[in-house]
Coordinates of C-alpha atoms in Angstrom, one line a residue:
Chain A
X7 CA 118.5 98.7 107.1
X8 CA 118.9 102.2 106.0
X9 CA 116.8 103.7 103.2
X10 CA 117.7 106.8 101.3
X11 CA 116.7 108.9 98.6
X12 CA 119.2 110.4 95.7
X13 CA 117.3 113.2 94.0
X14 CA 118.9 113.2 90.5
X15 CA 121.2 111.2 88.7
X16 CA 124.0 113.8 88.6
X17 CA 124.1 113.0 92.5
X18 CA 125.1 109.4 92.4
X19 CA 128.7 110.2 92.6
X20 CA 128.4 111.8 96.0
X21 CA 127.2 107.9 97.8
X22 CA 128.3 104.8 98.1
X23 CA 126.6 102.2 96.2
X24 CA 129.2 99.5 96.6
X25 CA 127.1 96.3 98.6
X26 CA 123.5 98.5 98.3
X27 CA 120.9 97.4 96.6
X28 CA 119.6 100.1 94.5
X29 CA 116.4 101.0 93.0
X30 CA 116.0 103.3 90.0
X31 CA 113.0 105.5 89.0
X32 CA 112.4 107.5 85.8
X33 CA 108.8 107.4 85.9
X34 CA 107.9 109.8 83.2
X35 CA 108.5 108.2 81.3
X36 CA 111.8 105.4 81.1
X37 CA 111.0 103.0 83.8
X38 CA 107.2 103.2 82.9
X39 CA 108.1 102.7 79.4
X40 CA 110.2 99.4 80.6
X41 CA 107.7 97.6 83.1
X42 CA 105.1 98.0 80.5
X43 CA 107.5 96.7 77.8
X44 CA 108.4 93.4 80.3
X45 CA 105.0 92.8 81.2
X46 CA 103.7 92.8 77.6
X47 CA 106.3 90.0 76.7
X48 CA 109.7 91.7 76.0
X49 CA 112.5 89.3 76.4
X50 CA 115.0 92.3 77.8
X51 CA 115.8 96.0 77.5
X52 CA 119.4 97.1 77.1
X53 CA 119.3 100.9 78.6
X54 CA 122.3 102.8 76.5
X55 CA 123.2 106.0 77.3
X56 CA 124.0 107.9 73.6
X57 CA 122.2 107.9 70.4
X58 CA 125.1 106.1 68.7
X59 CA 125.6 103.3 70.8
X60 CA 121.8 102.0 70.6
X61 CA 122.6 102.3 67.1
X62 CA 125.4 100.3 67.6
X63 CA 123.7 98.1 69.7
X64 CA 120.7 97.4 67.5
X65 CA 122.5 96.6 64.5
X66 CA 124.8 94.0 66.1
X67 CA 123.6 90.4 64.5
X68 CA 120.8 89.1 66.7
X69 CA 122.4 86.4 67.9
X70 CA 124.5 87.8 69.9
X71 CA 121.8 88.4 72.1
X72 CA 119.7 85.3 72.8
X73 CA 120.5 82.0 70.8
X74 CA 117.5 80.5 72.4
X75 CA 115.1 83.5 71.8
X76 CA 116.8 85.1 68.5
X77 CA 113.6 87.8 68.5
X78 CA 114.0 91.6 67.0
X79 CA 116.0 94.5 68.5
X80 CA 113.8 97.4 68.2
X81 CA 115.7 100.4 68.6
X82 CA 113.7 102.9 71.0
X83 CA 114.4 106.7 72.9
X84 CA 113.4 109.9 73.6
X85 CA 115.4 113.2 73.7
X86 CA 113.6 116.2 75.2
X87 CA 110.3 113.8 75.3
X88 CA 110.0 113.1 72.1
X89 CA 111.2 110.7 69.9
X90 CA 115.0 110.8 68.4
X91 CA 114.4 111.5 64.5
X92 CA 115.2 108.2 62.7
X93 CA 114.1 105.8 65.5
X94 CA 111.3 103.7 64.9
X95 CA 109.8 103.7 68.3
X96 CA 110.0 106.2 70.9
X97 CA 109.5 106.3 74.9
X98 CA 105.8 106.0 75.6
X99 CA 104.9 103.1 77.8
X100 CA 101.8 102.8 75.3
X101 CA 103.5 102.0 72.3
X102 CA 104.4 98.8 73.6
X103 CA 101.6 96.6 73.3
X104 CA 101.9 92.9 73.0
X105 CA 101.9 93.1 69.7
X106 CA 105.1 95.0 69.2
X107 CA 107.4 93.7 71.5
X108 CA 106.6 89.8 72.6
X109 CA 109.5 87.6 72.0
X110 CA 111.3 90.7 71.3
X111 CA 113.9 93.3 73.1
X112 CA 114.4 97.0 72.9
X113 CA 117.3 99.2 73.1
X114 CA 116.5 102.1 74.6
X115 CA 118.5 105.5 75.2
X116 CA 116.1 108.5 77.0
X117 CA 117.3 111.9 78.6
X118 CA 117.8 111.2 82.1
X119 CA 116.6 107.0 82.8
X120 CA 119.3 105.5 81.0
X121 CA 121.7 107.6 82.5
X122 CA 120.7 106.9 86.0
X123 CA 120.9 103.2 85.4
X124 CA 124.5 103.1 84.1
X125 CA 125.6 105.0 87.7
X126 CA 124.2 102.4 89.4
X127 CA 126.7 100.5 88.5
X128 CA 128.8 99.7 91.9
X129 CA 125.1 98.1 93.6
X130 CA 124.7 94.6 94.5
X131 CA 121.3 94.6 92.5
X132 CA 119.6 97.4 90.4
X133 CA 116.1 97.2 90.2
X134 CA 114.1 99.2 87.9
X135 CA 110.7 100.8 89.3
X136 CA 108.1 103.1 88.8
X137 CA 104.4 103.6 90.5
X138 CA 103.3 100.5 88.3
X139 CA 105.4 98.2 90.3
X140 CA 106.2 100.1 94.0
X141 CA 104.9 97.6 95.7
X142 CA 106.1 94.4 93.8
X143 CA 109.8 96.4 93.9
X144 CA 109.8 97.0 97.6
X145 CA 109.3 93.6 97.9
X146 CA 111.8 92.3 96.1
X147 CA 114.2 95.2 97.2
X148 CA 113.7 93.6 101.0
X149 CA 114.3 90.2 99.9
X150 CA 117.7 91.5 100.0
X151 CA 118.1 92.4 103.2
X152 CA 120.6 95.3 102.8
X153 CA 121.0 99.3 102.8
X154 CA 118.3 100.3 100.0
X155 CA 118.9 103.3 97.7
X156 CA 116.5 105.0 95.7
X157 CA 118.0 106.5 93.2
X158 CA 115.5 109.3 91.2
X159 CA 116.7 109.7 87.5
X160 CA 115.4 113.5 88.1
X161 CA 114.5 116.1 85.4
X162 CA 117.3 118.3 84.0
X163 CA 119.9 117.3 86.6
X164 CA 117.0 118.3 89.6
X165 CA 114.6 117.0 91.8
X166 CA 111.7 115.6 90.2
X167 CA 107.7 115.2 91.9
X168 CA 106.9 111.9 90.2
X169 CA 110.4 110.0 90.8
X170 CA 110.2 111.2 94.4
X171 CA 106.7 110.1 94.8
X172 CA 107.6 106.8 93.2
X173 CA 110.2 106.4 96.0
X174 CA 108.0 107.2 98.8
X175 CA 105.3 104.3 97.8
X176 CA 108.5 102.2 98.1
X177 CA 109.6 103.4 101.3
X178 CA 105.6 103.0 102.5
X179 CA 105.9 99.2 101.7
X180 CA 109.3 99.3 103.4
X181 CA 108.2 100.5 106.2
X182 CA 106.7 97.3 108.3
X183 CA 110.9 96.3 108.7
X184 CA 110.9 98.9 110.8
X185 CA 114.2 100.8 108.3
X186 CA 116.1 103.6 108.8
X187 CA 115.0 106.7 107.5
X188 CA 117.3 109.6 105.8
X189 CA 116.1 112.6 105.5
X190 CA 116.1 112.5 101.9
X191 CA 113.6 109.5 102.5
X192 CA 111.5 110.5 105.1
X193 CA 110.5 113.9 102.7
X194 CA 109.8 111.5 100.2
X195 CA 107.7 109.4 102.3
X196 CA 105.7 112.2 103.7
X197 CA 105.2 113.5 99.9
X198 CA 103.6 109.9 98.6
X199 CA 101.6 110.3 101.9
X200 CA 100.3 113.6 101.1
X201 CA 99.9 112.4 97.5
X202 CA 98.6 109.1 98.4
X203 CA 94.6 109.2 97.6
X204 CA 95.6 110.9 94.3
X205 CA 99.1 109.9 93.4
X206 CA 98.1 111.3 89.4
X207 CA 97.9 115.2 91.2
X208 CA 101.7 114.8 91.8
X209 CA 101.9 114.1 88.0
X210 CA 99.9 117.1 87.0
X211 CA 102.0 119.2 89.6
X212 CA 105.0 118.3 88.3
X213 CA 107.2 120.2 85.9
X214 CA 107.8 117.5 83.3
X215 CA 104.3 116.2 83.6
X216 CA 102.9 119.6 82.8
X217 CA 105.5 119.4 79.5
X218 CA 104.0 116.1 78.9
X219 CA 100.7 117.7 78.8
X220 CA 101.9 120.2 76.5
X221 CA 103.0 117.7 74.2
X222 CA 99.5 116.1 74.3
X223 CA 100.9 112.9 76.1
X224 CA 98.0 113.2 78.4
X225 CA 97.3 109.3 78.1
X226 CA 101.0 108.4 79.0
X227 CA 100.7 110.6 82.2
X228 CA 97.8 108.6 83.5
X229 CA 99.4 105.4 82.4
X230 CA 102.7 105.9 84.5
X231 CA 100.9 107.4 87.4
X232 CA 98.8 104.1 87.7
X233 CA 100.2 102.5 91.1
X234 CA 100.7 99.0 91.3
X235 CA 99.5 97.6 88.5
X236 CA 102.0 94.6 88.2
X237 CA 103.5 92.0 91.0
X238 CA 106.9 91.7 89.1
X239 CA 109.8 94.3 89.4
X240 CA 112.8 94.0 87.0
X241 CA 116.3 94.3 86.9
X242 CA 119.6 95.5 85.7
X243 CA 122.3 92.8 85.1
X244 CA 125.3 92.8 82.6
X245 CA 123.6 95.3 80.8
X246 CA 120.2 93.9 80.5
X247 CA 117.0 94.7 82.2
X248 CA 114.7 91.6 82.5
X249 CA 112.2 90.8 84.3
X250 CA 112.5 89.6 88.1
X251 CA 110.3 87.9 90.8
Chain B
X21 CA 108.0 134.6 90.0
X22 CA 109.9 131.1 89.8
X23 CA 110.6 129.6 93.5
X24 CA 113.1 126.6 93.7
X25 CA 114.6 124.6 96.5
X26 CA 118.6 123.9 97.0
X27 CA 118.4 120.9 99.0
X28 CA 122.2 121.8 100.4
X29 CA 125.0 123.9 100.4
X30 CA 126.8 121.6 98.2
X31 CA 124.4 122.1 95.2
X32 CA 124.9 126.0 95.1
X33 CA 127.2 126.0 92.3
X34 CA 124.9 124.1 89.9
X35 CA 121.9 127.0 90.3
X36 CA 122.0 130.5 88.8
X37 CA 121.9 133.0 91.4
X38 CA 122.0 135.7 89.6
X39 CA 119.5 138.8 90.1
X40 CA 117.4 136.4 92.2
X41 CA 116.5 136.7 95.7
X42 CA 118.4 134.0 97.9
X43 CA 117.0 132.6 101.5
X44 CA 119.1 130.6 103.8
X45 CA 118.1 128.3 106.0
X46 CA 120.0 126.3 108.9
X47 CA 117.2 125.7 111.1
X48 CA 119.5 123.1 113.2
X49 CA 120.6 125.5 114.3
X50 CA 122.8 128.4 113.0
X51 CA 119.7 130.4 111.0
X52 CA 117.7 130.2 114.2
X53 CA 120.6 131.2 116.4
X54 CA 121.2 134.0 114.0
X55 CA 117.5 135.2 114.5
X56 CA 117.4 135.0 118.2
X57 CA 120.6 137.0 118.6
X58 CA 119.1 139.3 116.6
X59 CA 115.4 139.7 118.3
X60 CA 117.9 139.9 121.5
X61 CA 119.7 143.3 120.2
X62 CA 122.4 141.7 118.8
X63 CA 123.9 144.6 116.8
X64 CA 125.1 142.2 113.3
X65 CA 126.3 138.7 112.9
X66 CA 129.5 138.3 110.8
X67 CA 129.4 134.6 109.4
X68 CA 132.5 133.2 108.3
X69 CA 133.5 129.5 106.8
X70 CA 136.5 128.5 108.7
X71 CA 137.7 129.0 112.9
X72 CA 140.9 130.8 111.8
X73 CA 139.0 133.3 110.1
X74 CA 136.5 133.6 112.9
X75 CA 139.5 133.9 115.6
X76 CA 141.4 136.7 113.5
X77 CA 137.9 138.6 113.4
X78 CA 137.3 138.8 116.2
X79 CA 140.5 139.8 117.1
X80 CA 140.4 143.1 114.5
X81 CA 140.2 146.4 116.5
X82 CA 136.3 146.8 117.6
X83 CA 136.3 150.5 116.2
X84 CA 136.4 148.6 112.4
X85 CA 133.2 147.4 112.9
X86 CA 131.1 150.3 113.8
X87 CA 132.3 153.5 114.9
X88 CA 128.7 154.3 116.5
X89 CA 127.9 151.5 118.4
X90 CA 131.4 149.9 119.2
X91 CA 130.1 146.7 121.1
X92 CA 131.8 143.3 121.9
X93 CA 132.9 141.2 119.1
X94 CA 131.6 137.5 120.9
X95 CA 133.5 134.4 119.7
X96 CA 130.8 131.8 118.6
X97 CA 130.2 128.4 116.5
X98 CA 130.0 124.6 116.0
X99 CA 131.7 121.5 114.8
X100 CA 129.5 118.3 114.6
X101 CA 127.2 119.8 117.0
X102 CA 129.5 120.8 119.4
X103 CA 131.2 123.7 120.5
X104 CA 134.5 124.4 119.1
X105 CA 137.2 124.4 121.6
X106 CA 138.4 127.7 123.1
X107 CA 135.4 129.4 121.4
X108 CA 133.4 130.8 124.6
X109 CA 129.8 130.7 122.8
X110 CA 128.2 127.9 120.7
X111 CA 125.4 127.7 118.3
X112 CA 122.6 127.1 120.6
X113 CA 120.0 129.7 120.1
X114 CA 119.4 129.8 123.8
X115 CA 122.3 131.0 124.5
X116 CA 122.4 134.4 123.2
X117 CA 119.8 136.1 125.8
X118 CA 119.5 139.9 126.0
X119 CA 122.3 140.2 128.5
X120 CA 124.9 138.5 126.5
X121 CA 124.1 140.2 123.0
X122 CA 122.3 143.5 123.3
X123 CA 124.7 146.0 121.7
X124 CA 127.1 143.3 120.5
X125 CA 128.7 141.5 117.6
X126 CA 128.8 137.7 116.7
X127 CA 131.6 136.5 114.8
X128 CA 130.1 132.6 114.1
X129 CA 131.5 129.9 112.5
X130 CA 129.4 126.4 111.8
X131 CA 129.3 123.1 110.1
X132 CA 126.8 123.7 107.3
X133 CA 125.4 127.1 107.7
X134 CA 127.9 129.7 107.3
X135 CA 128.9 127.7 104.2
X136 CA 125.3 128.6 102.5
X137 CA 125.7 132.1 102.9
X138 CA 128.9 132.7 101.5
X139 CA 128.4 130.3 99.1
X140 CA 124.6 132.2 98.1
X141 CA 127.0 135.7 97.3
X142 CA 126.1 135.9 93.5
X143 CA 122.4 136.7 94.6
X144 CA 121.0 140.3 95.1
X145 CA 120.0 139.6 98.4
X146 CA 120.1 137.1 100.6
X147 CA 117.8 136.7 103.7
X148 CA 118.1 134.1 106.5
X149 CA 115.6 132.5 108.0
X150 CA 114.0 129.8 109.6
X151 CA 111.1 128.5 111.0
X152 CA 111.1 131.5 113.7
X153 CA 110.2 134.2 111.2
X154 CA 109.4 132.1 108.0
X155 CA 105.9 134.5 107.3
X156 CA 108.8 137.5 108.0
X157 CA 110.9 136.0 105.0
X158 CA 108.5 135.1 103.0
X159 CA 107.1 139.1 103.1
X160 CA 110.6 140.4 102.4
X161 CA 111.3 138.5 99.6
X162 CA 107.6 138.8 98.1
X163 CA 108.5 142.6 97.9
X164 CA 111.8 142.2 96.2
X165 CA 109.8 140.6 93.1
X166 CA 112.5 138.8 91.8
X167 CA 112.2 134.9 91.6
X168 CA 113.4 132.7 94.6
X169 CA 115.9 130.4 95.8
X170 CA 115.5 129.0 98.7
X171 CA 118.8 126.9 99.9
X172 CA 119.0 124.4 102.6
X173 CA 122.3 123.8 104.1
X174 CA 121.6 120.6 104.3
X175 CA 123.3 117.5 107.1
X176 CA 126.8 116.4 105.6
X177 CA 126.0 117.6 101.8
X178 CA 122.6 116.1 101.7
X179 CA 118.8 116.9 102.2
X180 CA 117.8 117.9 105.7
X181 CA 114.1 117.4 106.5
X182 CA 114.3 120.7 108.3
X183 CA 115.3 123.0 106.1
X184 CA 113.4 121.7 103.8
X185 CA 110.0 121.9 105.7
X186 CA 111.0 125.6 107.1
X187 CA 111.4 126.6 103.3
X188 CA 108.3 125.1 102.8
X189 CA 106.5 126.8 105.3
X190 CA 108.0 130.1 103.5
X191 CA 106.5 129.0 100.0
X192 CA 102.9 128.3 102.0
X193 CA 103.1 131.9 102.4
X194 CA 104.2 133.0 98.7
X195 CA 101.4 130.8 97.5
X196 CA 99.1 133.8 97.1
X197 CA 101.3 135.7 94.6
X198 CA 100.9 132.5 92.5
X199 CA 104.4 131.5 91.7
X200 CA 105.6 129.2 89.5
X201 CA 107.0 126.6 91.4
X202 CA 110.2 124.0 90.3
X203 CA 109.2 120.0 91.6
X204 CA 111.6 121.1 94.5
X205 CA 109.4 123.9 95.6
X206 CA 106.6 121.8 95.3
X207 CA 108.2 118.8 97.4
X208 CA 108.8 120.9 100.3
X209 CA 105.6 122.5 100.3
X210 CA 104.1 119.2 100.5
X211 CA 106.5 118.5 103.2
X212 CA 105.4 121.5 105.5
X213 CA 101.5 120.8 104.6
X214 CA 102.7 117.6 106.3
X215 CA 103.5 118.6 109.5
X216 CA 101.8 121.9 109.8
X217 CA 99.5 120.5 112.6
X218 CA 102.7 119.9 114.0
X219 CA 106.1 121.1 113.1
X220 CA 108.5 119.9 115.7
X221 CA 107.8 116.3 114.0
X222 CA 109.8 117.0 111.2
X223 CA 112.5 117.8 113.9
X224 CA 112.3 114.5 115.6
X225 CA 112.1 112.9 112.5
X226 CA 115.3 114.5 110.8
X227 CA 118.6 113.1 111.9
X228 CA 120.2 116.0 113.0
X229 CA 117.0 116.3 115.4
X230 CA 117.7 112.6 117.0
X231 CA 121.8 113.8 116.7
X232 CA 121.2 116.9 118.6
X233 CA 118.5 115.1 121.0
X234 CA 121.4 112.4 121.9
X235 CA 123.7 115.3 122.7
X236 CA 121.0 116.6 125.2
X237 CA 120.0 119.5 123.2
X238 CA 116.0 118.9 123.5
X239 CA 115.2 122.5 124.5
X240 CA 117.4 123.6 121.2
X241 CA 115.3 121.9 119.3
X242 CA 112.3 122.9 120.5
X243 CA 112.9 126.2 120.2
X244 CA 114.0 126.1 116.8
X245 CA 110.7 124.4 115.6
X246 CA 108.4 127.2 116.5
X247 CA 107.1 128.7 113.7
X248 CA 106.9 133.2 113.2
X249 CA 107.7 134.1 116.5
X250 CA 109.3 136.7 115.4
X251 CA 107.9 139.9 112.3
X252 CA 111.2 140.3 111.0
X253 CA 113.8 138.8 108.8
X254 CA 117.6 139.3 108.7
X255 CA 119.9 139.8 105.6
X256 CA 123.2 139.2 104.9
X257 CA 125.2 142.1 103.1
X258 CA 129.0 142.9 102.9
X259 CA 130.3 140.4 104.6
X260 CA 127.2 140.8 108.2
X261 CA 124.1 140.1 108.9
X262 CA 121.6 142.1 110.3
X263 CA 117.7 142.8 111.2
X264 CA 115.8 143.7 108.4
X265 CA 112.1 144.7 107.9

């Protein structure tokens, strides 16, 4: 089993995906945003990339989605990390308590998550991680039993702290099957190992986490940076994300 | 004073080089052969991409390289670790011993390396380094006061574990001017803090390391691992390298 590391989504192009199973990570804030929103009772998350197709999306008749579980599509996003004007919900992981989104699904379009998802396309399996569910995704990631990609959504087309140290708690789980290591996913290992008695330092190091800060999103920071919280990872299927165990 | 990491060659082209100061690294091996030629008397180093151009270099009339010290123009480079046929040096750093280079010329030619430094031209300068005379670098391009790109050539277009931890070890020592550092910078750094107790880890953890270990090259890498043995740096400018302090 090799493991490796793609720093930014603008780099899936230059690997093979095709019979991988691949793991994606926008930790501040997408991915966070989603394993909160699955694990607070959303029936499923439909990642778009543009503006106009959520819009699209969300005003298709309900239907269409679930016959069984007809529930609301609440149309969700961040540009820049902060909220597109006319959407009704944005991308922090906090706003979706129970209350908002049980029995019902989001569509959500942010700067670099959504992005990364859709070039995942050509995996076997596409799971959907973050520090809240390393663990419960590693697991389900070996299940698998094939070459593992972690693919880090990335800030601005570039490597990004928190994504990267997401993917090395992954690889640490990973690491008992005795895998191969890239170089892309040994540097990752060694920086959750570094990080590993204070994975939130990473956060406050980071370049996006510091703009997070600015924006006074202090609380989403700690949220995302919580590390394994949940025993349930999710994933990407005919453009849905639900939840998987 | 921004510092960011390339993680290879092949990334170049999406960075800005302009009126910033460029370091090059190929630890495995052509940045440390570079340096040990140099230490050795080598007179300059002229790196080029492809064999041809290397074979009609070296061919030119010796007097077109410098009038005062005519020297020998030596033949030298890689392909996949390995030396290129009908090429009577390599890139192994131990090769280039006082008696071979003192008061001569390299024309070299290798996978990854060679590619990084023509590929770093927009920049004002460009240093090369590795883990040989990382404090060296890191000094010279302090005084330049520009910010800082550090590129790794990278292992077949992707991350290499030792570049990345020698440019780390360079941004240790630029930790005092207080940059700003890009999640990249900060990634490496973490990296080198890693292995500082012990470098040559990183080396056999990379996979050019266990490649160049397979091909026998143990000493090579050894060699290459050892961190500012040497107080000065080299630069590339019109089209050579040289010594530089």
């Amino acid at each position: 089993m090799l493991i490796e590391v793609i720093a930014a989504a603008k780099h899936i192009p230059d690997h093979d995906l095709t019979g991988k199973t691949a793991v994606v990570f926008d930790v501040l804030r997408a991915t966070s945003t989603i394993t909160t929103a699955l694990a607070n009772g959303c029936l499923g998350i439909f990642p778009v990339v543009s503006v106009e197709e959520a819009r699209s999306l969300a005003a298709e008749p309900q239907k269409k989605i679930n016959n069984a579980h007809p529930g609301i599509m609440l149309l969700a996003g961040e540009r820049g990390g902060q909220k597109i004007p006319f959407f009704p919900h944005g991308n922090s992981p906090l706003e979706y308590t129970p209350q908002v989104v049980t029995g019902n699904y989001l569509v959500l379009t942010t700067s670099n998550g959504t992005r990364a998802i859709s070039g995942a396309a050509r995996a076997s399996d596409i799971f959907i991680a973050g520090m809240l569910n390393a663990k419960a995704t590693a697991l389900a990631a070996a299940k698998k039993g094939k070459d593992i990609v972690l693919i880090c959504a990335g800030t601005a087309d570039k490597f990004s702290l928190e994504d990267t140290l997401a993917a090395g708690f992954v690889i640490q789980e990973l690491l008992q099957l005795k895998p191969s290591l890239a170089d892309s996913a040994t540097g990752a290992l060694r920086i959750a190992q570094h990080y590993a008695r204070e994975p939130i330092r990473a956060f406050y190091d980071s370049r996006h986490g510091q703009k997070l800060l600015r924006l006074g999103l202090e609380e989403d920071i700690k949220w995302c940076a919580r590390l394994n919280m949940y025993d349930f990872t999710s994933r990407y299927k005919d453009g849905k994300i639900e939840l998987y165990r």
